[in-house]
mmCIF file of C-alpha atoms in Angstrom:
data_model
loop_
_atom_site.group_PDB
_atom_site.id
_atom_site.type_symbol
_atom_site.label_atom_id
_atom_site.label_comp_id
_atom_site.label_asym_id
_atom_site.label_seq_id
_atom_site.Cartn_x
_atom_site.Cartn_y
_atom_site.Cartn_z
ATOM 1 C CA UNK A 85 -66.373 29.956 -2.448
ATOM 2 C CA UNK A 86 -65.659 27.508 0.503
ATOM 3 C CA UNK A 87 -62.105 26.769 0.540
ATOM 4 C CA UNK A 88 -61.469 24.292 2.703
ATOM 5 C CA UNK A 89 -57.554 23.105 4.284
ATOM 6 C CA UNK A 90 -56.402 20.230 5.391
ATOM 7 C CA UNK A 91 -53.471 19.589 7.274
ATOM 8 C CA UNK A 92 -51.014 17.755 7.439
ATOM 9 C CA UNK A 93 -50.493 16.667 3.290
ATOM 10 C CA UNK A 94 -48.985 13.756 4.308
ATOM 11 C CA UNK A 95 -47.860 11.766 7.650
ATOM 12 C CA UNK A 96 -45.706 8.953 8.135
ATOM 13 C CA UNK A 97 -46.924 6.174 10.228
ATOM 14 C CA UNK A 98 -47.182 2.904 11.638
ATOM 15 C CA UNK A 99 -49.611 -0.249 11.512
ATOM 16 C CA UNK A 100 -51.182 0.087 15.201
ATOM 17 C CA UNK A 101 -50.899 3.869 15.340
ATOM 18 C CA UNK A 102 -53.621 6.454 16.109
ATOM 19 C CA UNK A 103 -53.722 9.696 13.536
ATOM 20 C CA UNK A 104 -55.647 12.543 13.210
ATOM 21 C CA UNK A 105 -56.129 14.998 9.843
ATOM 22 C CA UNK A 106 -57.637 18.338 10.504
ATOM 23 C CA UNK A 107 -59.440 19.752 7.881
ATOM 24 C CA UNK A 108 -60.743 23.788 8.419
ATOM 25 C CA UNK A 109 -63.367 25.787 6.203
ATOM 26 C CA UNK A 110 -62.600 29.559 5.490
ATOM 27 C CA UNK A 111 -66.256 30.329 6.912
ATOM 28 C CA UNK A 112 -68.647 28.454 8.781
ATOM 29 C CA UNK A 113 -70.428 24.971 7.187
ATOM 30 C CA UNK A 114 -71.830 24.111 10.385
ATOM 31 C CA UNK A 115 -71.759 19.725 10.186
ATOM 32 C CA UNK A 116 -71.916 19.876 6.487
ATOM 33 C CA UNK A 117 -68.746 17.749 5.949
ATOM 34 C CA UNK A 118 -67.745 14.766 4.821
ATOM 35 C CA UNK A 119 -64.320 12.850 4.848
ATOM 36 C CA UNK A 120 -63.444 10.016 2.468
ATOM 37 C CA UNK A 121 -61.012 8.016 1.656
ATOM 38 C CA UNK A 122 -59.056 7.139 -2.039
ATOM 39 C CA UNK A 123 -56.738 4.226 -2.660
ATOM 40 C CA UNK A 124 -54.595 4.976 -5.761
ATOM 41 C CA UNK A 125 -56.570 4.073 -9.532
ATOM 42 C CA UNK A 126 -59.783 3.720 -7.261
ATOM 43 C CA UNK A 127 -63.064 5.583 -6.485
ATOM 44 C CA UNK A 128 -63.292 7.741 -3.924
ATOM 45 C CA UNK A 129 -65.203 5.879 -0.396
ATOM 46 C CA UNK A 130 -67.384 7.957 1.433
ATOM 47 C CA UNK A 131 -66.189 7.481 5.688
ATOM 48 C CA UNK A 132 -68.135 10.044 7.438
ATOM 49 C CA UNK A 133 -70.997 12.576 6.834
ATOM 50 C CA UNK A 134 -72.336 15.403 9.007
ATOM 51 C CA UNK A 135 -68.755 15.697 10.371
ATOM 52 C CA UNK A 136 -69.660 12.602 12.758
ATOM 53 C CA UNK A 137 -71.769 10.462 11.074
ATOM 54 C CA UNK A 138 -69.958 6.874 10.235
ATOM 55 C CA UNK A 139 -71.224 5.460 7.055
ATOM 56 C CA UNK A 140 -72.676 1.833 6.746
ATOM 57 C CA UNK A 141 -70.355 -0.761 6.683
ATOM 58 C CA UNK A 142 -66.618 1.637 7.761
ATOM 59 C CA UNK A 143 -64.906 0.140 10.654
ATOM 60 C CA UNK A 144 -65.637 1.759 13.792
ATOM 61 C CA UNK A 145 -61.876 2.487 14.327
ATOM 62 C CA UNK A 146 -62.653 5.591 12.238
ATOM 63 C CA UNK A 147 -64.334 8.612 13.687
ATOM 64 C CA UNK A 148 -65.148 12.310 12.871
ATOM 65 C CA UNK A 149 -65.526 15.263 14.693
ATOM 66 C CA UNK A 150 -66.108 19.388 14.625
ATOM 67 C CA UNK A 151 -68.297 21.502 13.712
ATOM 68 C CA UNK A 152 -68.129 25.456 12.789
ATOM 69 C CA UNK A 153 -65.061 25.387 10.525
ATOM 70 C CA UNK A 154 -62.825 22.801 12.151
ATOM 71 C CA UNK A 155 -62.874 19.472 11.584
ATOM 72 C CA UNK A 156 -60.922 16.476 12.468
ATOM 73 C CA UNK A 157 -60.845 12.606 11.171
ATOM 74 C CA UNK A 158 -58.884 10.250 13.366
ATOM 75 C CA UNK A 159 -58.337 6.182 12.597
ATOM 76 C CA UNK A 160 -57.591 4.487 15.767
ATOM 77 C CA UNK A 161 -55.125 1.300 15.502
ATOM 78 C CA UNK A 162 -54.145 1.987 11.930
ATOM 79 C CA UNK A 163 -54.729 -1.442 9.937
ATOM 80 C CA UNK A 164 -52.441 -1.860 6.427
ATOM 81 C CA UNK A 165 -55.536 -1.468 4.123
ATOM 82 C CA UNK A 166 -55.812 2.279 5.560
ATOM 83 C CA UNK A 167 -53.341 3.588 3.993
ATOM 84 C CA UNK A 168 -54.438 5.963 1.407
ATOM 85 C CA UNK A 169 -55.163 9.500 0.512
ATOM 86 C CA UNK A 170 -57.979 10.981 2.829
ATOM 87 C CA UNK A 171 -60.066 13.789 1.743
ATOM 88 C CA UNK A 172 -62.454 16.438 3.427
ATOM 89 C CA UNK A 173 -65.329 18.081 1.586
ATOM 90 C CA UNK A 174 -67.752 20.886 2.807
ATOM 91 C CA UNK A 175 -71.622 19.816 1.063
ATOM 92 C CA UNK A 176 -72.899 23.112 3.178
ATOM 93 C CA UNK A 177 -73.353 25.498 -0.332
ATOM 94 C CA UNK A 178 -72.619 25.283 -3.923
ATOM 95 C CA UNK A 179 -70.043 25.096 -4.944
ATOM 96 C CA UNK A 180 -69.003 22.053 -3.106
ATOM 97 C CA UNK A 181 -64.881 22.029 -2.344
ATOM 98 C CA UNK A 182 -62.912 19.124 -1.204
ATOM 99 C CA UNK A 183 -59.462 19.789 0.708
ATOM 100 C CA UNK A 184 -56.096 19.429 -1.084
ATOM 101 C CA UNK A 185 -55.855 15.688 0.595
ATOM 102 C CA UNK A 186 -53.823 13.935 3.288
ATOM 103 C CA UNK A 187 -51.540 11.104 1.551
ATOM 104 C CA UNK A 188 -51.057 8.507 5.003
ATOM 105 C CA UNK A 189 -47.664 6.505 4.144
ATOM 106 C CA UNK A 190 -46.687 3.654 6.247
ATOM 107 C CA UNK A 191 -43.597 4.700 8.322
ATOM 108 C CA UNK B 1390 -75.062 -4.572 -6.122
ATOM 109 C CA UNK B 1391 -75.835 -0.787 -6.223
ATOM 110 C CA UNK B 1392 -73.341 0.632 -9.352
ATOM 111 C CA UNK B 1393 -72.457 3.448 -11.946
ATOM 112 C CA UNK B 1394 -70.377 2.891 -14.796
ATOM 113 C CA UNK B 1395 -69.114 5.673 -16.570
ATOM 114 C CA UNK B 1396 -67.906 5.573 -19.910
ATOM 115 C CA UNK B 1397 -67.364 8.164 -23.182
ATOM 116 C CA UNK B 1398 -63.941 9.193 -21.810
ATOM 117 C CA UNK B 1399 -60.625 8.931 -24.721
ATOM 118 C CA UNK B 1400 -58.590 11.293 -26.487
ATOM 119 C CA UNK B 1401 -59.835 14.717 -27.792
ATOM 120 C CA UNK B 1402 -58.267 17.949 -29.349
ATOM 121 C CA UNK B 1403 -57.975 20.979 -27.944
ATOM 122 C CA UNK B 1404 -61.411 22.755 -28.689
ATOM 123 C CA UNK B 1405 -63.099 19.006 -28.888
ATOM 124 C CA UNK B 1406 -66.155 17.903 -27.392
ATOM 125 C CA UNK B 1407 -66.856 14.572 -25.546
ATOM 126 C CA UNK B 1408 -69.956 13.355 -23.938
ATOM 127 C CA UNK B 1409 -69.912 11.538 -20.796
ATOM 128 C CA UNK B 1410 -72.309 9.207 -19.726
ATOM 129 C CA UNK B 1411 -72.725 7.493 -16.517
ATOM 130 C CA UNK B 1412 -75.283 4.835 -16.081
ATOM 131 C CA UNK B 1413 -76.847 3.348 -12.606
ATOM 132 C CA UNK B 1414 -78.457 0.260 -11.707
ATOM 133 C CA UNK B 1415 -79.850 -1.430 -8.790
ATOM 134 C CA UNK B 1416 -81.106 1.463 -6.885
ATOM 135 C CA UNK B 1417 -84.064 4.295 -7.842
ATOM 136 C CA UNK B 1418 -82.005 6.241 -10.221
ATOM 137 C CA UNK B 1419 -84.503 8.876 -10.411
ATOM 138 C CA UNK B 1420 -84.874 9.078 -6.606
ATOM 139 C CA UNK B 1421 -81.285 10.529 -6.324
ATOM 140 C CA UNK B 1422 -79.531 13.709 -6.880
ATOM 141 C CA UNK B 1423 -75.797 13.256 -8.865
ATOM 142 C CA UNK B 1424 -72.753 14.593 -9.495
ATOM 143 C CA UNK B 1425 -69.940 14.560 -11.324
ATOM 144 C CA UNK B 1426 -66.789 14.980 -9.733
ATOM 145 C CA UNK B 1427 -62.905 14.807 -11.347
ATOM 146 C CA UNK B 1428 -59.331 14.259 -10.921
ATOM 147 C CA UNK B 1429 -56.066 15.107 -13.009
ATOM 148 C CA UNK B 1430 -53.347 13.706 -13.042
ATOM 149 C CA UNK B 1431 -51.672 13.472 -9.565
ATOM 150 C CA UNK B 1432 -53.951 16.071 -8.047
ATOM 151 C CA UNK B 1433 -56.933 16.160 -6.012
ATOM 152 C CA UNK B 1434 -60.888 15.716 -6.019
ATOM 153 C CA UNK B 1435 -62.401 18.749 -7.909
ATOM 154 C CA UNK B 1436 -66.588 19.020 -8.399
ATOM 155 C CA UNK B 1437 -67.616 19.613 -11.686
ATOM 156 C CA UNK B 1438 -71.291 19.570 -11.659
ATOM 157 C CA UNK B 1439 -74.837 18.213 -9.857
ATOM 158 C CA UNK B 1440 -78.306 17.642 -10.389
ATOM 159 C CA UNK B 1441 -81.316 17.553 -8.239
ATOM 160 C CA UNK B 1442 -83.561 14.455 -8.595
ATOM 161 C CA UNK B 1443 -85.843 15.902 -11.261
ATOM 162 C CA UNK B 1444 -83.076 18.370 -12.923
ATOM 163 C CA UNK B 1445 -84.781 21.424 -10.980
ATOM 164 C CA UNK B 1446 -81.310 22.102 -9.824
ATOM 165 C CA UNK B 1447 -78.397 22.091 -11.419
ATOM 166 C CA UNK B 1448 -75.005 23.657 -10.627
ATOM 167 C CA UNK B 1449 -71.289 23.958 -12.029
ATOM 168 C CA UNK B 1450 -68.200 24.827 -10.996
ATOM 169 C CA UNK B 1451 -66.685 28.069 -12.225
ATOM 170 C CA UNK B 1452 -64.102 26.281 -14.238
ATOM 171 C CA UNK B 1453 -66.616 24.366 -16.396
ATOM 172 C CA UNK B 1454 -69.744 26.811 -16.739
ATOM 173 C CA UNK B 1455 -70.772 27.514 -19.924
ATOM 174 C CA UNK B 1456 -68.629 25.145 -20.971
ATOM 175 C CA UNK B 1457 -70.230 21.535 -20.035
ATOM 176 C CA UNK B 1458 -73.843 20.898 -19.194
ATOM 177 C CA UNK B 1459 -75.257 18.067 -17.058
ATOM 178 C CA UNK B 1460 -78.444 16.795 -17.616
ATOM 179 C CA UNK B 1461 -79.933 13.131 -16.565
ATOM 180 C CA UNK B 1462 -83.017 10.669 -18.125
ATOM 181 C CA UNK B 1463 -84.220 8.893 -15.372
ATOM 182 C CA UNK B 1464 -86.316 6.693 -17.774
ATOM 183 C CA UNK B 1465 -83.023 5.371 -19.015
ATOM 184 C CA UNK B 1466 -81.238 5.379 -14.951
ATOM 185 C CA UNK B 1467 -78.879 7.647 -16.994
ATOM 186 C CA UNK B 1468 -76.259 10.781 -16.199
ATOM 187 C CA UNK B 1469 -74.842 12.715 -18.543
ATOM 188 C CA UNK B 1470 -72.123 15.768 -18.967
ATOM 189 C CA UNK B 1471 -71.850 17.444 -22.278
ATOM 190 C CA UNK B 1472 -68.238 18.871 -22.708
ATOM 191 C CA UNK B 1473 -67.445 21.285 -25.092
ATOM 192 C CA UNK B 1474 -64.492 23.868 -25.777
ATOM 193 C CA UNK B 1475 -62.421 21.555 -23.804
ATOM 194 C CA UNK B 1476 -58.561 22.056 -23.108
ATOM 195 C CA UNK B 1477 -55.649 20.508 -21.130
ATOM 196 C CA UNK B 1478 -56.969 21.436 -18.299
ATOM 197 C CA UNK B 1479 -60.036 19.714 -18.282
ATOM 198 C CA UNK B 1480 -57.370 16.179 -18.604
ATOM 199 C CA UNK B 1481 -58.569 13.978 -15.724
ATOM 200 C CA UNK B 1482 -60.613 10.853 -14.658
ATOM 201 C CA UNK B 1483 -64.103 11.831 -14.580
ATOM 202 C CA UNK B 1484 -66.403 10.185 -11.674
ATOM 203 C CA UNK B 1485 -69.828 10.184 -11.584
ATOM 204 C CA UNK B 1486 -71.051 9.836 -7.480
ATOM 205 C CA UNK B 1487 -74.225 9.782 -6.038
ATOM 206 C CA UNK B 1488 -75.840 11.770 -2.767
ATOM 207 C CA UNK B 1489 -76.130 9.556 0.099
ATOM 208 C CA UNK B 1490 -79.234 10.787 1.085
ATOM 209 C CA UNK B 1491 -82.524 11.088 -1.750
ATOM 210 C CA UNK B 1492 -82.319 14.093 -2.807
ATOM 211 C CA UNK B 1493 -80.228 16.563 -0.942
ATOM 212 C CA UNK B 1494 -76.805 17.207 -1.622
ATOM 213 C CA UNK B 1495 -75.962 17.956 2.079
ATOM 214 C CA UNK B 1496 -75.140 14.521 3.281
ATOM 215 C CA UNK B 1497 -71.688 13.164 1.089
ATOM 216 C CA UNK B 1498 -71.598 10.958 -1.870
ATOM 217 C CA UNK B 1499 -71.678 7.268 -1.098
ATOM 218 C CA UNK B 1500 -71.739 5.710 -4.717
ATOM 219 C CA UNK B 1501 -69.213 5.892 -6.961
ATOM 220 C CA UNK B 1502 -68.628 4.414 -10.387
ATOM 221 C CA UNK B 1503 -65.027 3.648 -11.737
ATOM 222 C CA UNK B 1504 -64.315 6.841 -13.245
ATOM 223 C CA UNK B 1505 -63.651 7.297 -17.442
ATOM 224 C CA UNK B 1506 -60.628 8.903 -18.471
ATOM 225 C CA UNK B 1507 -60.268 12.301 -20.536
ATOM 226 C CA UNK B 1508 -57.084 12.905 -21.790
ATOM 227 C CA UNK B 1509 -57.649 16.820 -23.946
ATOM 228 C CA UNK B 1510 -54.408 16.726 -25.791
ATOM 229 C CA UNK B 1511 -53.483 17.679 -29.789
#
């Protein structure tokens, strides 16, 4: 199986800031990764696919990058409603693993 | 507005069996592949279980196999998972999601219903 580590579990920080979560697969996936984000008692929300790949309708302030087995999400000019647990997930072979998460607290 | 709704979630014993159902509307259900993905209690995203458009393909994880089965009816824009010998460990919110893209799992999950509660408990 794919495991797949993000880092860090959780930051601290502020409306206006720029962050980036790193997420890295124990073997190669190639683009085959997705990031979303969860609000607490909701659905997941699908950000990013193929690594780089914004989804319809997610701010542009968000952006993806990597490929291989390293993998980064950054949120330029943090905005309250991003706040949230942020998730990576390899869809490159069954089965399909998600990272531990990245809880984003406002500082 | 494209949507799943889950429901069949509650309380069941140790050894129990539930069946979930998850049902879709506004989009070509039988166009998609879907999953099921969960979530206990304070912990993370964990995949359960998919299935290609026409149920040619169908995976598990190893924590649920032989255990649950997934199956769909496209006729009726319906998901299903069938859970049986379940135990406190199987406690969580149960989502069903769909692939972004047709038929291939590759490209994320970009629908999501509101996820139905299983609570395994004696």
């Amino acid at each position: 199986d794919i495991q797949m580590t993000q880092s860090p579990s959780s930051v601290s920080t502020s409306v206006g800031d720029r962050v980036t979560i790193t997420c890295r697969a124990s073997q190669d996936i190639s683009s085959w990764l997705a990031w979303y984000q969860q609000k607490p008692g909701k659905a997941p929300k699908l950000l990013i696919y193929t690594a780089s790949s914004l989804q319809s309708g997610v701010p542009s302030r968000f952006s993806g990058s990597g490929s291989g087995t390293d993998f980064t999400l950054t949120i330029n000019s943090l905005q309250p409603e991003d706040f949230a647990t942020y998730y990576c997930q390899q869809t490159n072979s069954f089965p399909i693993t998600f990272g531990q998460g990245t809880r984003l607290e406002i500082k | 507005e494209v949507q799943l709704v889950e429901s069949g979630g509650g309380l069941v014993k140790p050894g129990g069996s539930l069946r979930l159902s998850c049902t879709a509307s506004k989009f070509t259900f039988s166009s998609f592949s879907m999953n099921w993905v969960r979530q206990g209690p304070g912990k993370g995203l964990e995949w359960v279980s998919s299935i290609s458009d026409t149920s040619s393909y169908i995976y598990y994880a190893d924590s649920v196999k032989g255990r649950f089965t997934i199956s769909r009816d496209n006729a009726k824009n319906s998901l299903y998972l069938q859970m049986n010998s379940l135990t406190a460990e199987d406690t969580a919110v149960y989502y069903c999601a769909r692939v972004s893209v047709g038929a291939t799992f590759n490209y994320g999950m970009d629908v999501w219903g509101q996820g139905t509660t299983v609570t395994v408990s004696s």
